[in-house]
mmCIF file of C-alpha atoms in Angstrom:
data_model
loop_
_atom_site.group_PDB
_atom_site.id
_atom_site.type_symbol
_atom_site.label_atom_id
_atom_site.label_comp_id
_atom_site.label_asym_id
_atom_site.label_seq_id
_atom_site.Cartn_x
_atom_site.Cartn_y
_atom_site.Cartn_z
ATOM 1 C CA MET A 1 -186.874 48.230 -119.663
ATOM 2 C CA ASN A 2 -185.102 47.138 -116.502
ATOM 3 C CA ALA A 3 -187.980 44.694 -114.548
ATOM 4 C CA LYS A 4 -187.643 46.489 -111.299
ATOM 5 C CA GLY A 5 -189.250 49.277 -112.545
ATOM 6 C CA PRO A 6 -192.708 47.029 -112.847
ATOM 7 C CA ILE A 7 -192.013 45.021 -110.366
ATOM 8 C CA LEU A 8 -191.695 48.137 -107.933
ATOM 9 C CA LEU A 9 -194.917 50.102 -109.601
ATOM 10 C CA LEU A 10 -197.225 47.211 -109.488
ATOM 11 C CA ILE A 11 -196.327 47.339 -105.268
ATOM 12 C CA THR A 12 -196.851 50.496 -105.634
ATOM 13 C CA ALA A 13 -200.621 50.153 -107.738
ATOM 14 C CA ILE A 14 -201.254 47.504 -104.364
ATOM 15 C CA LEU A 15 -200.402 49.633 -101.602
ATOM 16 C CA TRP A 16 -202.523 52.704 -103.142
ATOM 17 C CA GLY A 17 -205.356 50.254 -103.603
ATOM 18 C CA MET A 18 -205.654 49.055 -100.421
ATOM 19 C CA ALA A 19 -205.311 52.589 -99.150
ATOM 20 C CA PHE A 20 -209.081 52.968 -100.094
ATOM 21 C CA VAL A 21 -209.684 50.030 -97.589
ATOM 22 C CA ALA A 22 -208.048 51.812 -94.813
ATOM 23 C CA GLN A 23 -209.619 55.224 -96.019
ATOM 24 C CA THR A 24 -212.884 53.375 -95.873
ATOM 25 C CA ASP A 25 -212.262 52.203 -92.162
ATOM 26 C CA ALA A 26 -210.626 54.769 -90.747
ATOM 27 C CA ALA A 27 -213.927 57.107 -91.766
ATOM 28 C CA GLN A 28 -215.607 54.996 -89.204
ATOM 29 C CA TYR A 29 -213.829 56.947 -86.553
ATOM 30 C CA VAL A 30 -212.009 60.153 -87.570
ATOM 31 C CA GLN A 31 -213.444 62.420 -90.141
ATOM 32 C CA PRO A 32 -211.738 63.780 -93.315
ATOM 33 C CA PHE A 33 -208.811 66.280 -91.496
ATOM 34 C CA THR A 34 -208.105 64.532 -89.208
ATOM 35 C CA PHE A 35 -207.479 61.304 -91.087
ATOM 36 C CA ASN A 36 -205.512 63.249 -93.359
ATOM 37 C CA ALA A 37 -203.204 65.113 -91.037
ATOM 38 C CA SER A 38 -202.929 61.862 -89.506
ATOM 39 C CA ARG A 39 -201.321 60.316 -92.357
ATOM 40 C CA ASN A 40 -199.835 63.247 -93.632
ATOM 41 C CA PHE A 41 -197.776 63.837 -91.260
ATOM 42 C CA ILE A 42 -197.007 59.862 -90.477
ATOM 43 C CA GLY A 43 -195.968 60.428 -94.083
ATOM 44 C CA ALA A 44 -193.560 63.200 -93.544
ATOM 45 C CA LEU A 45 -191.901 61.557 -90.281
ATOM 46 C CA PHE A 46 -191.238 58.117 -92.909
ATOM 47 C CA LEU A 47 -189.628 60.417 -95.489
ATOM 48 C CA THR A 48 -187.235 62.139 -93.495
ATOM 49 C CA GLY A 49 -186.194 58.252 -92.483
ATOM 50 C CA VAL A 50 -185.734 57.651 -96.113
ATOM 51 C CA ILE A 51 -183.726 61.272 -96.570
ATOM 52 C CA MET A 52 -181.448 60.825 -94.149
ATOM 53 C CA TRP A 53 -181.419 56.241 -95.331
ATOM 54 C CA ARG A 54 -179.951 58.125 -98.441
ATOM 55 C CA LYS A 55 -177.504 60.426 -97.028
ATOM 56 C CA ARG A 56 -175.827 58.367 -96.018
ATOM 57 C CA THR A 57 -175.625 55.973 -99.223
ATOM 58 C CA GLY A 58 -174.722 59.198 -100.813
ATOM 59 C CA ALA A 59 -178.305 59.263 -103.138
ATOM 60 C CA ASP A 60 -179.455 62.087 -101.388
ATOM 61 C CA LYS A 61 -180.212 65.620 -103.411
ATOM 62 C CA PRO A 62 -180.457 68.566 -101.146
ATOM 63 C CA PRO A 63 -180.975 72.349 -102.291
ATOM 64 C CA ARG A 64 -178.014 73.615 -103.789
ATOM 65 C CA GLU A 65 -177.759 76.997 -106.130
ATOM 66 C CA ASP A 66 -176.758 75.727 -109.651
ATOM 67 C CA VAL A 67 -177.793 75.923 -113.051
ATOM 68 C CA THR A 68 -180.859 73.751 -112.834
ATOM 69 C CA GLY A 69 -182.884 75.567 -110.341
ATOM 70 C CA TYR A 70 -183.158 73.141 -108.023
ATOM 71 C CA ASN A 71 -182.449 75.276 -104.873
ATOM 72 C CA ARG A 72 -183.830 76.110 -101.295
ATOM 73 C CA HIS A 73 -186.481 78.847 -102.062
ATOM 74 C CA THR A 74 -187.745 76.223 -105.394
ATOM 75 C CA LEU A 75 -188.149 73.643 -103.487
ATOM 76 C CA LEU A 76 -189.912 75.538 -101.132
ATOM 77 C CA VAL A 77 -192.650 77.301 -104.163
ATOM 78 C CA ALA A 78 -192.935 73.450 -104.915
ATOM 79 C CA GLY A 79 -193.854 71.571 -102.048
ATOM 80 C CA ILE A 80 -195.903 74.459 -100.795
ATOM 81 C CA ALA A 81 -197.832 74.564 -104.310
ATOM 82 C CA CYS A 82 -197.860 70.753 -104.765
ATOM 83 C CA GLY A 83 -199.184 70.650 -100.692
ATOM 84 C CA ALA A 84 -202.127 72.801 -101.214
ATOM 85 C CA VAL A 85 -203.464 71.050 -104.061
ATOM 86 C CA LEU A 86 -202.988 67.810 -102.633
ATOM 87 C CA PHE A 87 -204.904 68.909 -99.124
ATOM 88 C CA VAL A 88 -208.016 69.684 -101.408
ATOM 89 C CA ALA A 89 -207.804 66.798 -103.351
ATOM 90 C CA SER A 90 -207.296 63.875 -100.433
ATOM 91 C CA TYR A 91 -209.468 66.272 -98.509
ATOM 92 C CA LEU A 92 -212.420 65.560 -101.015
ATOM 93 C CA GLN A 93 -210.857 62.177 -101.526
ATOM 94 C CA GLN A 94 -211.835 61.090 -98.168
ATOM 95 C CA SER A 95 -215.044 63.021 -97.071
ATOM 96 C CA GLY A 96 -216.228 61.375 -100.116
ATOM 97 C CA ILE A 97 -215.728 58.539 -98.715
ATOM 98 C CA THR A 98 -217.079 58.960 -95.551
ATOM 99 C CA SER A 99 -220.106 60.637 -97.316
ATOM 100 C CA TYR A 100 -220.714 56.942 -98.373
ATOM 101 C CA PRO A 101 -223.900 55.700 -96.711
ATOM 102 C CA ASP A 102 -222.695 51.667 -95.573
ATOM 103 C CA GLU A 103 -224.754 49.987 -98.279
ATOM 104 C CA ALA A 104 -222.488 51.241 -100.967
ATOM 105 C CA ALA A 105 -219.105 49.728 -102.100
ATOM 106 C CA ALA A 106 -216.807 52.867 -101.004
ATOM 107 C CA SER A 107 -213.155 51.238 -101.499
ATOM 108 C CA GLY A 108 -214.136 50.295 -104.848
ATOM 109 C CA ARG A 109 -216.650 53.012 -106.310
ATOM 110 C CA SER A 110 -214.113 55.795 -105.119
ATOM 111 C CA GLY A 111 -210.427 53.867 -106.251
ATOM 112 C CA PHE A 112 -212.759 53.873 -109.868
ATOM 113 C CA ILE A 113 -213.857 57.613 -109.868
ATOM 114 C CA THR A 114 -210.840 58.534 -108.826
ATOM 115 C CA ALA A 115 -208.686 56.206 -111.591
ATOM 116 C CA LEU A 116 -210.071 59.237 -113.941
ATOM 117 C CA TYR A 117 -207.895 62.055 -112.991
ATOM 118 C CA MET A 118 -205.505 60.481 -115.806
ATOM 119 C CA VAL A 119 -207.902 60.862 -118.330
ATOM 120 C CA MET A 120 -208.801 64.744 -116.806
ATOM 121 C CA VAL A 121 -204.930 65.218 -117.662
ATOM 122 C CA ALA A 122 -205.229 64.910 -120.939
ATOM 123 C CA VAL A 123 -208.520 67.058 -120.725
ATOM 124 C CA PHE A 124 -206.935 69.699 -118.999
ATOM 125 C CA ALA A 125 -203.725 69.427 -121.792
ATOM 126 C CA ALA A 126 -206.508 69.915 -124.551
ATOM 127 C CA ILE A 127 -207.884 73.215 -122.485
ATOM 128 C CA VAL A 128 -204.881 74.805 -122.345
ATOM 129 C CA GLY A 129 -203.921 74.647 -125.991
ATOM 130 C CA LYS A 130 -202.889 71.107 -126.874
ATOM 131 C CA ARG A 131 -205.056 68.930 -129.413
ATOM 132 C CA PRO A 132 -206.305 65.915 -128.305
ATOM 133 C CA HIS A 133 -205.535 62.547 -129.654
ATOM 134 C CA PRO A 134 -208.660 61.088 -131.331
ATOM 135 C CA LEU A 135 -208.125 58.013 -128.981
ATOM 136 C CA VAL A 136 -208.014 60.528 -126.258
ATOM 137 C CA ILE A 137 -211.563 61.250 -126.904
ATOM 138 C CA LEU A 138 -212.975 58.517 -127.406
ATOM 139 C CA ALA A 139 -211.106 57.449 -123.889
ATOM 140 C CA VAL A 140 -213.412 60.195 -122.795
ATOM 141 C CA ALA A 141 -216.208 59.105 -124.052
ATOM 142 C CA ILE A 142 -216.060 55.661 -122.202
ATOM 143 C CA ALA A 143 -215.260 57.572 -119.195
ATOM 144 C CA LEU A 144 -218.566 59.080 -118.766
ATOM 145 C CA VAL A 145 -220.395 55.638 -119.827
ATOM 146 C CA GLY A 146 -218.388 54.100 -117.374
ATOM 147 C CA MET A 147 -219.609 57.180 -114.440
ATOM 148 C CA TYR A 148 -222.945 56.596 -116.080
ATOM 149 C CA PHE A 149 -222.944 52.794 -115.608
ATOM 150 C CA LEU A 150 -221.368 52.925 -112.069
ATOM 151 C CA CYS A 151 -222.826 56.350 -110.503
ATOM 152 C CA VAL A 152 -226.337 57.134 -112.288
ATOM 153 C CA PRO A 153 -227.418 53.153 -113.060
ATOM 154 C CA ASN A 154 -230.515 54.266 -111.385
ATOM 155 C CA GLY A 155 -231.500 57.873 -112.146
ATOM 156 C CA LEU A 156 -229.735 61.024 -111.507
ATOM 157 C CA ASP A 157 -231.828 61.269 -108.037
ATOM 158 C CA ASN A 158 -230.057 58.397 -106.568
ATOM 159 C CA VAL A 159 -226.624 59.423 -107.069
ATOM 160 C CA TYR A 160 -224.360 59.514 -104.199
ATOM 161 C CA PHE A 161 -222.847 62.617 -102.734
ATOM 162 C CA GLY A 162 -219.436 60.706 -102.211
ATOM 163 C CA ASP A 163 -219.435 60.258 -105.717
ATOM 164 C CA LEU A 164 -219.436 64.255 -106.974
ATOM 165 C CA LEU A 165 -216.453 64.645 -104.036
ATOM 166 C CA VAL A 166 -214.336 61.796 -105.183
ATOM 167 C CA PHE A 167 -215.378 63.151 -108.661
ATOM 168 C CA LEU A 168 -214.067 66.252 -107.767
ATOM 169 C CA CYS A 169 -211.073 65.197 -105.732
ATOM 170 C CA ALA A 170 -209.916 63.099 -109.515
ATOM 171 C CA ILE A 171 -209.943 67.112 -110.812
ATOM 172 C CA GLY A 172 -207.410 68.051 -108.050
ATOM 173 C CA TYR A 173 -204.921 64.772 -108.718
ATOM 174 C CA ALA A 174 -204.823 65.884 -112.319
ATOM 175 C CA GLY A 175 -204.335 68.977 -111.540
ATOM 176 C CA HIS A 176 -201.850 68.150 -108.532
ATOM 177 C CA ILE A 177 -199.178 66.047 -111.509
ATOM 178 C CA ILE A 178 -199.950 69.035 -113.821
ATOM 179 C CA VAL A 179 -197.922 71.421 -110.935
ATOM 180 C CA ILE A 180 -195.652 68.387 -109.614
ATOM 181 C CA ASP A 181 -194.927 68.703 -114.143
ATOM 182 C CA ARG A 182 -193.470 72.045 -113.554
ATOM 183 C CA PHE A 183 -190.922 71.682 -110.619
ATOM 184 C CA THR A 184 -189.166 68.235 -112.831
ATOM 185 C CA GLN A 185 -185.756 69.998 -110.959
ATOM 186 C CA VAL A 186 -186.878 69.269 -107.874
ATOM 187 C CA ASP A 187 -185.966 66.280 -105.607
ATOM 188 C CA GLY A 188 -189.334 63.954 -105.567
ATOM 189 C CA VAL A 189 -188.863 62.173 -102.451
ATOM 190 C CA ARG A 190 -188.050 65.656 -100.422
ATOM 191 C CA LEU A 191 -190.872 67.578 -102.161
ATOM 192 C CA SER A 192 -193.033 64.447 -101.209
ATOM 193 C CA ARG A 193 -191.559 65.164 -97.658
ATOM 194 C CA LEU A 194 -192.346 69.400 -97.956
ATOM 195 C CA GLN A 195 -195.746 68.782 -99.797
ATOM 196 C CA LEU A 196 -197.088 65.923 -97.028
ATOM 197 C CA ILE A 197 -196.004 68.525 -94.584
ATOM 198 C CA THR A 198 -197.786 71.402 -95.980
ATOM 199 C CA SER A 199 -200.852 69.379 -96.434
ATOM 200 C CA GLY A 200 -200.623 67.900 -92.681
ATOM 201 C CA VAL A 201 -200.392 71.767 -91.290
ATOM 202 C CA LEU A 202 -203.311 73.022 -93.417
ATOM 203 C CA SER A 203 -205.124 69.704 -92.273
ATOM 204 C CA LEU A 204 -204.589 70.025 -88.742
ATOM 205 C CA VAL A 205 -205.980 73.916 -89.249
ATOM 206 C CA GLY A 206 -208.980 72.324 -91.068
ATOM 207 C CA ALA A 207 -209.211 69.911 -88.086
ATOM 208 C CA ALA A 208 -208.679 72.830 -85.514
ATOM 209 C CA ILE A 209 -211.753 74.775 -86.973
ATOM 210 C CA PHE A 210 -214.134 72.357 -87.979
ATOM 211 C CA GLU A 211 -214.001 68.948 -86.592
ATOM 212 C CA GLN A 212 -213.525 67.656 -82.983
ATOM 213 C CA PRO A 213 -210.326 65.074 -82.667
ATOM 214 C CA GLU A 214 -210.552 62.647 -80.104
ATOM 215 C CA LEU A 215 -207.307 61.013 -78.820
ATOM 216 C CA ALA A 216 -209.276 57.855 -78.633
ATOM 217 C CA LEU A 217 -210.736 57.377 -81.761
ATOM 218 C CA ILE A 218 -207.195 58.646 -83.499
ATOM 219 C CA LEU A 219 -206.303 55.329 -81.563
ATOM 220 C CA ALA A 220 -208.723 52.971 -82.521
ATOM 221 C CA ALA A 221 -208.190 54.359 -86.579
ATOM 222 C CA ILE A 222 -204.772 53.696 -85.808
ATOM 223 C CA VAL A 223 -203.754 50.834 -88.054
ATOM 224 C CA PRO A 224 -204.988 52.184 -91.282
ATOM 225 C CA ILE A 225 -203.690 55.522 -90.125
ATOM 226 C CA LEU A 226 -200.544 54.291 -90.273
ATOM 227 C CA TYR A 227 -201.106 52.026 -93.297
ATOM 228 C CA ALA A 228 -202.249 55.069 -94.898
ATOM 229 C CA GLY A 229 -199.810 57.245 -93.540
ATOM 230 C CA ILE A 230 -196.612 54.884 -93.716
ATOM 231 C CA CYS A 231 -197.839 52.626 -96.781
ATOM 232 C CA SER A 232 -199.379 55.133 -99.008
ATOM 233 C CA ASP A 233 -197.649 57.932 -98.781
ATOM 234 C CA GLY A 234 -194.692 56.937 -97.241
ATOM 235 C CA ILE A 235 -193.782 53.333 -99.182
ATOM 236 C CA ALA A 236 -195.574 53.672 -102.554
ATOM 237 C CA TYR A 237 -194.750 57.045 -103.363
ATOM 238 C CA THR A 238 -190.867 56.352 -102.839
ATOM 239 C CA PHE A 239 -190.958 52.702 -104.884
ATOM 240 C CA GLN A 240 -192.805 55.184 -107.718
ATOM 241 C CA ILE A 241 -190.097 57.657 -107.578
ATOM 242 C CA ILE A 242 -187.509 54.681 -107.880
ATOM 243 C CA ALA A 243 -189.682 53.009 -110.406
ATOM 244 C CA GLN A 244 -190.258 55.943 -112.817
ATOM 245 C CA GLN A 245 -186.456 56.146 -113.172
ATOM 246 C CA THR A 246 -186.019 53.314 -115.190
ATOM 247 C CA THR A 247 -189.642 52.542 -116.235
ATOM 248 C CA ASP A 248 -191.513 54.009 -119.682
ATOM 249 C CA PRO A 249 -193.901 56.642 -118.159
ATOM 250 C CA THR A 250 -196.989 55.385 -120.410
ATOM 251 C CA VAL A 251 -195.808 52.033 -119.009
ATOM 252 C CA ALA A 252 -195.616 53.482 -115.301
ATOM 253 C CA SER A 253 -199.283 55.241 -115.950
ATOM 254 C CA ILE A 254 -200.479 51.920 -116.467
ATOM 255 C CA LEU A 255 -198.933 50.200 -114.193
ATOM 256 C CA MET A 256 -200.090 52.531 -111.142
ATOM 257 C CA SER A 257 -203.934 53.061 -112.431
ATOM 258 C CA LEU A 258 -204.015 49.626 -111.227
ATOM 259 C CA GLU A 259 -204.646 50.705 -108.005
ATOM 260 C CA SER A 260 -208.314 50.700 -108.441
ATOM 261 C CA VAL A 261 -208.610 47.203 -109.778
ATOM 262 C CA PHE A 262 -206.963 46.418 -106.343
ATOM 263 C CA ALA A 263 -209.054 49.504 -104.220
ATOM 264 C CA ALA A 264 -212.180 47.302 -105.603
ATOM 265 C CA LEU A 265 -210.616 43.579 -104.628
ATOM 266 C CA GLY A 266 -209.250 44.788 -101.751
ATOM 267 C CA GLY A 267 -212.857 46.011 -100.426
ATOM 268 C CA TRP A 268 -214.386 43.029 -101.445
ATOM 269 C CA ILE A 269 -212.040 40.876 -99.862
ATOM 270 C CA ILE A 270 -211.627 42.895 -96.641
ATOM 271 C CA LEU A 271 -214.948 45.145 -96.050
ATOM 272 C CA SER A 272 -217.346 42.564 -97.523
ATOM 273 C CA GLU A 273 -218.316 45.232 -100.256
ATOM 274 C CA ALA A 274 -220.194 44.080 -103.664
ATOM 275 C CA LEU A 275 -220.642 46.024 -106.148
ATOM 276 C CA THR A 276 -223.430 45.165 -108.424
ATOM 277 C CA PRO A 277 -222.965 44.097 -112.473
ATOM 278 C CA VAL A 278 -223.928 46.894 -114.274
ATOM 279 C CA GLU A 279 -221.536 48.818 -111.812
ATOM 280 C CA LEU A 280 -218.745 45.996 -112.149
ATOM 281 C CA LEU A 281 -219.618 47.213 -115.834
ATOM 282 C CA GLY A 282 -218.958 51.098 -115.656
ATOM 283 C CA CYS A 283 -215.710 50.111 -113.275
ATOM 284 C CA ALA A 284 -214.052 48.039 -116.574
ATOM 285 C CA LEU A 285 -215.524 50.893 -118.693
ATOM 286 C CA VAL A 286 -213.356 53.154 -116.344
ATOM 287 C CA PHE A 287 -210.375 50.945 -116.631
ATOM 288 C CA ALA A 288 -210.545 50.576 -120.398
ATOM 289 C CA ALA A 289 -210.823 54.680 -120.259
ATOM 290 C CA VAL A 290 -207.499 54.901 -118.945
ATOM 291 C CA ILE A 291 -206.021 52.596 -120.228
ATOM 292 C CA LEU A 292 -207.066 53.884 -123.616
ATOM 293 C CA ALA A 293 -206.075 57.149 -122.382
ATOM 294 C CA GLN A 294 -202.367 56.323 -122.378
ATOM 295 C CA VAL A 295 -202.264 54.700 -125.153
ATOM 296 C CA PRO A 296 -201.237 58.120 -127.037
ATOM 297 C CA ASP A 297 -197.960 58.712 -125.091
ATOM 298 C CA PHE A 298 -196.960 55.042 -125.423
ATOM 299 C CA MET A 299 -196.749 55.334 -129.392
ATOM 300 C CA GLU A 300 -195.563 57.884 -129.267
ATOM 301 C CA ASN A 301 -192.955 56.953 -126.896
ATOM 302 C CA ALA A 302 -192.576 53.980 -129.335
ATOM 303 C CA ARG A 303 -192.136 56.069 -132.365
ATOM 304 C CA ARG A 304 -189.118 57.591 -130.545
ATOM 305 C CA LYS A 305 -186.683 55.082 -129.502
ATOM 306 C CA ARG A 306 -187.738 53.682 -133.319
ATOM 307 C CA SER A 307 -186.426 57.405 -134.389
ATOM 308 C CA ALA A 308 -183.779 57.007 -131.781
ATOM 309 C CA LEU A 309 -182.579 53.815 -133.023
ATOM 310 C CA GLU A 310 -182.432 54.684 -137.508
#
């Protein structure tokens, strides 16, 4: 395995983790639809620059009529479908972060709850008829216990509404992965740009109907918006595309799941957020569940490699 891939994925996890800090900071100034519209369009603009650079280097993969099914119509359908799901998931996430009270460690909590999407992908697979591995069932059980310690240490009456929204967002991101998996023949960078444009347009409509965007407040949040748009939506996604070409999928998933750890670290260092010992135990259990859910795929990939060498 090329060392370049894991290094890029580690950087990706850091950038995504710190995005929770940016989102928490931006929530003080702008509402969810406005924030997501701004970051999505900035990310799409950045990826347009990436595509222009790829054209110069000959690495770009424009739609074409061939046997792979990768044409303009497929790219359009994929971009709109992925963008619509991304719009729902990202709105729930940002709305959840915005809903947390000041005393809550919003970055850390939302980061670990969002990471549950990796467990939910396995749950969705079981729902559609794929028999779950025993370790996946164990991972779900551990995740539920971790969620209890993280969100319900003082009883159901003290669960934050933001926790519920971010949990729903994790379901949305699991659905996003499943939808993307149906369009593996489409160029990842072009798909990412189109999904960001789709999500940005939907968020802009939402902002126009339900919010009252103010330029002064957008400018006040411009640093976290730029970070989320360029670093999280643009650079991190591009690194992910490059890295996954040479990295085992299960290893890639484990490395990307570290975003939850960096979200908590970023909230602690930058925003002075603090998790209670019980909440930290919940974070540890959720993270363990995320890692455990990847073990069956890791074992299957190792078995296939051994069979190929025999």
